[in-house]
Tab-separated table of C-alpha atoms in Angstrom:
chain	number	residue	atom	x	y	z
P	1	VAL	CA	26.498	-13.544	7.244
P	2	ARG	CA	26.308	-12.585	3.409
P	3	GLY	CA	26.409	-16.448	2.846
P	4	ASP	CA	23.460	-17.165	5.245
P	5	LEU	CA	21.278	-14.591	3.887
P	6	MET	CA	22.215	-15.508	0.032
P	7	GLY	CA	21.287	-19.238	1.073
P	8	MET	CA	18.278	-18.458	3.047
P	9	ASN	CA	14.674	-19.980	1.193
P	10	MET	CA	12.512	-17.895	0.124
P	11	ASN	CA	9.337	-19.010	-1.016
P	12	PHE	CA	6.723	-16.685	-2.360
P	13	GLU	CA	5.030	-18.910	-5.181
P	14	GLN	CA	1.682	-18.267	-3.399
P	15	VAL	CA	0.401	-14.896	-2.167
P	16	THR	CA	-1.291	-14.527	1.301
P	17	PRO	CA	-4.715	-15.110	1.790
P	18	THR	CA	-7.451	-12.444	0.247
P	19	ILE	CA	-9.148	-12.769	3.410
P	20	VAL	CA	-6.170	-12.133	5.646
P	21	LEU	CA	-5.087	-8.725	3.089
P	22	ASP	CA	-8.658	-7.762	3.391
P	23	ILE	CA	-8.448	-7.823	7.427
P	24	ARG	CA	-5.094	-5.818	7.821
P	25	SER	CA	-6.348	-3.078	4.921
P	26	LYS	CA	-9.626	-2.379	6.978
P	27	MET	CA	-7.587	-2.458	10.548
P	28	GLN	CA	-7.968	0.947	10.995
P	29	ASP	CA	-12.126	0.921	10.694
P	30	PHE	CA	-12.558	-1.760	13.778
P	31	ASN	CA	-13.284	-0.750	17.171
P	32	PRO	CA	-10.720	-2.099	20.040
P	33	ALA	CA	-13.194	-5.473	20.395
P	34	GLN	CA	-13.393	-6.031	17.037
P	35	LYS	CA	-9.367	-5.225	16.827
P	36	ALA	CA	-8.831	-8.515	19.051
P	37	VAL	CA	-10.676	-10.788	16.943
P	38	ALA	CA	-8.720	-9.353	13.822
P	39	ASN	CA	-5.556	-9.868	15.844
P	40	TYR	CA	-6.436	-13.365	16.961
P	41	ILE	CA	-6.984	-14.305	13.436
P	42	LEU	CA	-3.806	-12.946	11.709
P	43	ASN	CA	-1.942	-14.731	14.554
P	44	ASN	CA	-3.785	-17.968	14.111
P	45	PHE	CA	-5.154	-17.924	10.579
P	46	TYR	CA	-3.891	-21.274	9.371
P	47	ASP	CA	-5.776	-22.763	12.671
P	48	MET	CA	-8.573	-21.253	11.920
P	49	GLU	CA	-10.717	-23.183	9.432
P	50	GLY	CA	-13.428	-24.974	11.354
P	51	MET	CA	-13.376	-23.187	14.308
P	52	PRO	CA	-16.657	-22.305	16.378
P	53	ILE	CA	-17.718	-18.943	16.856
P	54	ARG	CA	-17.912	-19.602	20.394
P	55	ASP	CA	-14.421	-20.901	20.544
P	56	LEU	CA	-12.770	-17.468	18.352
P	57	ALA	CA	-14.999	-15.527	20.639
P	58	VAL	CA	-13.307	-17.268	23.960
P	59	GLU	CA	-9.984	-16.688	22.751
P	60	SER	CA	-10.415	-13.380	21.228
P	61	GLU	CA	-11.717	-12.117	24.906
P	62	VAL	CA	-14.691	-11.031	22.997
P	63	SER	CA	-18.926	-11.661	23.121
P	64	GLU	CA	-20.100	-14.045	20.355
P	65	ALA	CA	-21.670	-10.766	19.063
P	66	THR	CA	-18.489	-8.826	18.383
P	67	VAL	CA	-17.356	-12.025	16.467
P	68	SER	CA	-20.626	-11.260	14.176
P	69	ARG	CA	-20.525	-7.906	14.219
P	70	PHE	CA	-16.650	-8.403	12.811
P	71	VAL	CA	-17.193	-10.631	10.253
P	72	LYS	CA	-20.459	-8.390	9.507
P	73	ALA	CA	-17.927	-5.242	8.857
P	74	MET	CA	-15.817	-7.543	6.921
P	75	GLY	CA	-18.705	-8.032	4.119
P	76	TYR	CA	-19.796	-11.414	4.823
P	77	GLU	CA	-23.501	-12.389	5.424
P	78	ASN	CA	-22.647	-14.465	8.578
P	79	TYR	CA	-20.016	-16.271	10.287
P	80	ARG	CA	-20.909	-19.826	8.776
P	81	ALA	CA	-20.103	-17.258	5.133
P	82	PHE	CA	-17.111	-16.233	6.858
P	83	GLN	CA	-15.547	-19.580	7.514
P	84	LEU	CA	-16.450	-20.877	3.944
P	85	GLU	CA	-13.783	-18.059	2.800
P	86	VAL	CA	-10.959	-19.032	5.602
P	87	THR	CA	-11.998	-22.777	3.958
P	88	LYS	CA	-11.695	-21.689	0.566
P	89	SER	CA	-8.371	-19.971	1.717
P	90	LYS	CA	-6.825	-23.244	2.446
P	91	ALA	CA	-5.785	-23.392	-1.658
P	92	GLU	CA	-3.675	-20.312	-0.735
P	93	ARG	CA	-1.507	-20.835	2.128
P	94	ARG	CA	1.811	-21.004	2.757
P	95	LYS	CA	3.417	-21.227	5.959
P	96	GLY	CA	5.389	-18.738	7.887
P	97	SER	CA	4.228	-15.347	9.700
P	98	LEU	CA	1.770	-13.314	8.845
P	99	LYS	CA	2.899	-10.624	10.942
P	100	GLY	CA	6.113	-8.945	9.156
P	101	TYR	CA	7.735	-6.970	10.906
P	102	ALA	CA	6.434	-7.701	13.859
P	103	GLU	CA	7.925	-10.919	14.218
P	104	VAL	CA	11.049	-9.843	14.651
P	105	THR	CA	12.039	-10.051	18.392
P	106	GLU	CA	14.842	-9.120	20.742
P	107	GLU	CA	16.546	-12.141	20.607
P	108	ASP	CA	17.060	-12.260	16.368
P	109	ASN	CA	20.867	-11.671	15.581
P	110	ALA	CA	21.766	-9.624	12.131
P	111	PRO	CA	20.742	-12.876	9.900
P	112	GLY	CA	17.175	-13.735	11.580
P	113	ILE	CA	16.192	-9.659	11.262
P	114	CYS	CA	17.254	-9.258	8.012
P	115	ARG	CA	15.425	-12.617	6.942
P	116	LYS	CA	12.455	-11.372	8.405
P	117	ILE	CA	12.511	-8.046	6.945
P	118	PHE	CA	13.363	-9.127	3.664
P	119	GLU	CA	10.783	-11.640	3.602
P	120	SER	CA	7.801	-8.996	4.726
P	121	ASN	CA	8.944	-6.681	2.193
P	122	ILE	CA	9.172	-9.272	-0.844
P	123	GLN	CA	5.595	-11.068	0.278
P	124	ALA	CA	4.047	-7.598	0.806
P	125	LEU	CA	5.351	-7.010	-3.438
P	126	GLN	CA	3.908	-10.040	-4.227
P	127	ASP	CA	0.673	-9.837	-2.752
P	128	THR	CA	0.364	-6.163	-3.941
P	129	LEU	CA	0.756	-7.759	-7.096
P	130	THR	CA	-3.073	-9.238	-6.886
P	131	VAL	CA	-4.298	-6.013	-6.046
P	132	ILE	CA	-3.558	-3.578	-8.243
P	133	ASP	CA	-5.788	-1.980	-10.422
P	134	TYR	CA	-4.607	-2.302	-13.723
P	135	ASP	CA	-7.354	0.063	-15.208
P	136	ALA	CA	-6.656	2.850	-12.247
P	137	LEU	CA	-2.944	2.649	-13.791
P	138	GLU	CA	-3.705	3.071	-17.676
P	139	ARG	CA	-6.524	6.170	-16.709
P	140	ALA	CA	-4.166	7.648	-13.951
P	141	ALA	CA	-1.125	7.696	-16.594
P	142	ASP	CA	-3.384	9.214	-19.411
P	143	LEU	CA	-4.118	11.885	-17.162
P	144	ILE	CA	-0.414	12.682	-15.833
P	145	ALA	CA	0.473	12.482	-19.606
P	146	ARG	CA	-1.747	15.689	-20.481
P	147	ALA	CA	-1.583	17.611	-17.169
P	148	ARG	CA	-0.841	21.293	-17.610
P	149	ARG	CA	0.149	20.817	-14.149
P	150	LEU	CA	1.090	18.168	-11.725
P	151	CYS	CA	1.369	18.732	-7.638
P	152	ILE	CA	2.121	15.794	-5.643
P	153	PHE	CA	0.783	16.206	-1.976
P	154	ALA	CA	2.667	14.038	0.925
P	155	GLN	CA	4.079	14.339	4.375
P	156	GLY	CA	5.993	12.200	6.739
P	157	ARG	CA	7.483	8.812	5.695
P	158	SER	CA	5.088	9.465	2.056
P	159	LYS	CA	7.436	12.260	1.342
P	160	VAL	CA	10.012	9.302	0.334
P	161	THR	CA	7.168	7.721	-2.108
P	162	ALA	CA	6.454	10.915	-3.497
P	163	ASN	CA	9.971	12.457	-4.200
P	164	SER	CA	10.482	9.130	-5.729
P	165	ILE	CA	7.884	9.613	-8.382
P	166	ARG	CA	8.616	13.170	-8.555
P	167	LEU	CA	11.882	12.474	-9.632
P	168	ARG	CA	11.264	9.606	-12.186
P	169	LEU	CA	8.889	11.810	-13.764
P	170	HIS	CA	11.162	14.568	-14.207
P	171	ARG	CA	13.504	12.758	-16.410
P	172	LEU	CA	10.394	12.439	-19.017
P	173	GLY	CA	10.430	16.131	-18.541
P	174	ILE	CA	7.283	16.275	-16.462
P	175	GLU	CA	7.548	19.093	-13.986
P	176	GLY	CA	5.831	17.519	-10.940
P	177	THR	CA	5.940	19.863	-7.439
P	178	LEU	CA	5.884	17.893	-4.175
P	179	TYR	CA	4.385	19.671	-1.291
P	180	THR	CA	5.326	18.672	2.419
P	181	ASP	CA	4.721	21.999	4.012
P	182	PRO	CA	0.523	22.459	5.093
P	183	HIS	CA	0.820	25.380	4.244
P	184	GLU	CA	2.514	25.604	1.121
P	185	GLN	CA	0.091	22.738	0.532
P	186	ALA	CA	-2.887	24.905	0.939
P	187	ILE	CA	-1.553	27.843	-1.435
P	188	ALA	CA	-0.337	25.206	-4.402
P	189	SER	CA	-4.120	23.777	-3.779
P	190	SER	CA	-6.229	26.986	-4.139
P	191	LEU	CA	-4.249	27.530	-7.645
P	192	MET	CA	-4.652	24.896	-9.086
P	193	GLY	CA	-7.681	24.451	-11.855
P	194	PRO	CA	-9.495	21.865	-14.372
P	195	GLU	CA	-6.393	20.921	-16.417
P	196	ASP	CA	-4.126	20.330	-13.562
P	197	VAL	CA	-3.631	17.068	-11.706
P	198	ALA	CA	-3.194	16.485	-7.713
P	199	VAL	CA	-1.557	13.217	-6.394
P	200	GLY	CA	-2.409	12.881	-2.370
P	201	ILE	CA	-0.258	10.093	-0.849
P	202	SER	CA	-1.166	8.613	2.640
P	203	THR	CA	-0.141	5.079	3.473
P	204	PHE	CA	-3.180	5.231	5.949
P	205	GLY	CA	-5.427	7.646	3.589
P	206	ARG	CA	-6.497	9.908	6.615
P	207	SER	CA	-3.686	12.739	6.704
P	208	ARG	CA	-5.710	15.991	7.225
P	209	SER	CA	-3.385	17.996	5.333
P	210	ILE	CA	-3.225	15.870	2.136
P	211	LEU	CA	-7.206	15.280	2.490
P	212	VAL	CA	-7.336	19.320	2.760
P	213	SER	CA	-5.461	19.818	-0.310
P	214	ILE	CA	-6.902	17.590	-2.494
P	215	ARG	CA	-10.373	18.390	-1.591
P	216	ARG	CA	-9.491	21.912	-2.102
P	217	ALA	CA	-7.665	20.703	-5.646
P	218	ALA	CA	-11.082	19.163	-6.374
P	219	ALA	CA	-13.263	22.076	-5.907
P	220	ARG	CA	-10.944	24.013	-8.216
P	221	GLY	CA	-11.810	21.283	-10.917
P	222	SER	CA	-8.608	19.382	-10.995
P	223	SER	CA	-8.773	15.828	-11.356
P	224	ILE	CA	-7.405	13.535	-7.764
P	225	ILE	CA	-4.899	10.571	-7.741
P	226	GLY	CA	-4.921	9.086	-4.673
P	227	VAL	CA	-2.400	6.429	-3.002
P	228	THR	CA	-2.454	4.471	-0.592
P	229	SER	CA	-2.068	1.157	1.061
P	230	TYR	CA	-5.699	0.781	2.868
P	231	GLN	CA	-9.188	0.108	1.963
P	232	ASN	CA	-12.439	2.119	2.818
P	233	THR	CA	-10.480	5.473	3.892
P	234	PRO	CA	-11.576	8.957	3.442
P	235	LEU	CA	-8.669	9.396	0.904
P	236	GLU	CA	-10.549	6.996	-1.268
P	237	LYS	CA	-13.635	8.465	-1.056
P	238	GLU	CA	-11.931	11.912	-2.718
P	239	ALA	CA	-10.099	10.420	-5.391
P	240	ASP	CA	-11.432	9.861	-8.654
P	241	ILE	CA	-8.526	7.273	-8.711
P	242	LEU	CA	-7.234	4.984	-6.439
P	243	LEU	CA	-3.989	3.505	-6.468
P	244	ARG	CA	-3.801	1.037	-4.066
P	245	THR	CA	-1.012	-1.374	-2.477
P	246	VAL	CA	-0.596	-4.037	0.628
P	247	ASN	CA	0.770	-3.318	3.630
P	248	ASN	CA	1.189	-6.695	5.547
P	249	ASP	CA	1.866	-5.070	9.047
P	250	GLU	CA	-0.681	-4.045	11.637
P	251	ALA	CA	-1.955	-0.576	11.373
P	252	ASP	CA	-0.844	0.287	15.298
P	253	PHE	CA	2.782	-1.157	14.945
P	254	GLY	CA	5.065	1.450	15.959
P	255	SER	CA	8.736	0.929	14.055
P	256	GLU	CA	7.041	2.002	11.084
P	257	PRO	CA	8.198	-0.664	8.328
P	258	SER	CA	8.943	0.054	4.917
P	259	CYS	CA	6.905	-2.192	3.354
P	260	ALA	CA	4.249	0.161	2.470
P	261	SER	CA	6.642	2.767	1.184
P	262	VAL	CA	8.936	0.144	-1.052
P	263	THR	CA	5.359	-1.395	-2.696
P	264	GLN	CA	3.920	1.821	-3.039
P	265	MET	CA	7.413	3.528	-4.598
P	266	VAL	CA	7.003	0.544	-7.167
P	267	MET	CA	3.427	0.849	-8.014
P	268	LEU	CA	4.227	4.132	-8.946
P	269	ASP	CA	7.309	2.888	-10.886
P	270	CYS	CA	4.897	0.699	-13.316
P	271	LEU	CA	2.852	4.469	-13.337
P	272	TYR	CA	5.817	6.043	-14.744
P	273	MET	CA	6.645	3.366	-17.357
P	274	LEU	CA	2.670	3.705	-18.913
P	275	VAL	CA	3.291	7.233	-18.599
P	276	ALA	CA	6.828	7.225	-20.818
P	277	LYS	CA	5.109	4.903	-22.850
P	278	ARG	CA	2.494	7.635	-23.742
P	279	MET	CA	5.234	9.666	-25.134
P	280	GLU	CA	6.784	7.927	-27.693
P	281	GLY	CA	9.475	8.714	-28.982
P	282	LYS	CA	10.137	11.709	-26.525
P	283	ALA	CA	10.551	9.468	-23.689
P	284	GLU	CA	13.463	7.756	-24.902
P	285	GLU	CA	15.222	11.102	-26.077
P	286	ARG	CA	14.902	12.458	-22.983
P	287	PHE	CA	16.032	9.435	-21.068
P	288	LYS	CA	19.301	9.873	-23.212
P	289	ILE	CA	19.446	13.377	-22.821
P	290	THR	CA	19.401	13.246	-19.038
P	291	ARG	CA	21.471	9.772	-18.708
P	292	ASP	CA	24.543	11.875	-20.344
P	293	ALA	CA	23.759	14.910	-18.151
P	294	ILE	CA	23.976	12.570	-14.973
P	295	GLN	CA	27.522	10.972	-16.437
P	296	GLN	CA	28.630	14.143	-16.515
P	297	GLU	CA	28.166	14.685	-12.714
P	298	LYS	CA	30.787	11.670	-12.023
P	299	GLU	CA	34.521	11.267	-11.692
């Protein structure tokens, strides 16, 4: 099995077309009919070039009017403009699945499952590199480096991402407190002030307790950093700085693939290093102190 995995051919020199990333990031905003159009496009994108609107409507089992509303919701003036973008994406094409974990079937054995999951995560990382807002990362690093107090709000699977950045910053001597219980989040956010920074982490950008907490912190004058994997979310509207990654699986896929968590943790590692740069010599000194302490804990 190991040899099979080591020898598998993963070619990620080209990224997923931007139009596909946009559809995925907006999937949760579509109504059921528009989702039908979106799912057909995601599953058949490389056969979409030149397809008449009538054919897309028939294949998606919706009306032509629904297809028109879909392309406008995607930001295109009309279906012709949408098709021009599909044609333009030809240069970005790569063969393979656009569905990530959803491509795993009951017939797959261990090597097959591992290949698909590894490919999905690697592709998500490559795609995220094309959408990262570097200016936002720099501004977020500035805020964290000078914050009096750092509060991190997360729940569910996002707790893994949140704890990762908390531990990273802890090695720099920056005390960030992670709150995952709604009551604790309410208390913490109500005591924040203008010199504090709140980080809200939510894959879909819609977690109620996270949104309530950062709104409360913002009302107290705190700066807000949002971390999500989708566009046009409530979290995006509330954040002063938004850090967005790519999640290359459909929003309603039930197995909760790790792509979103992986891309968010890697992006926040970049944020961590930017904060370390701002600390200059202090960062290196604290790395050494904490490394020595950790070594003492090993047998």
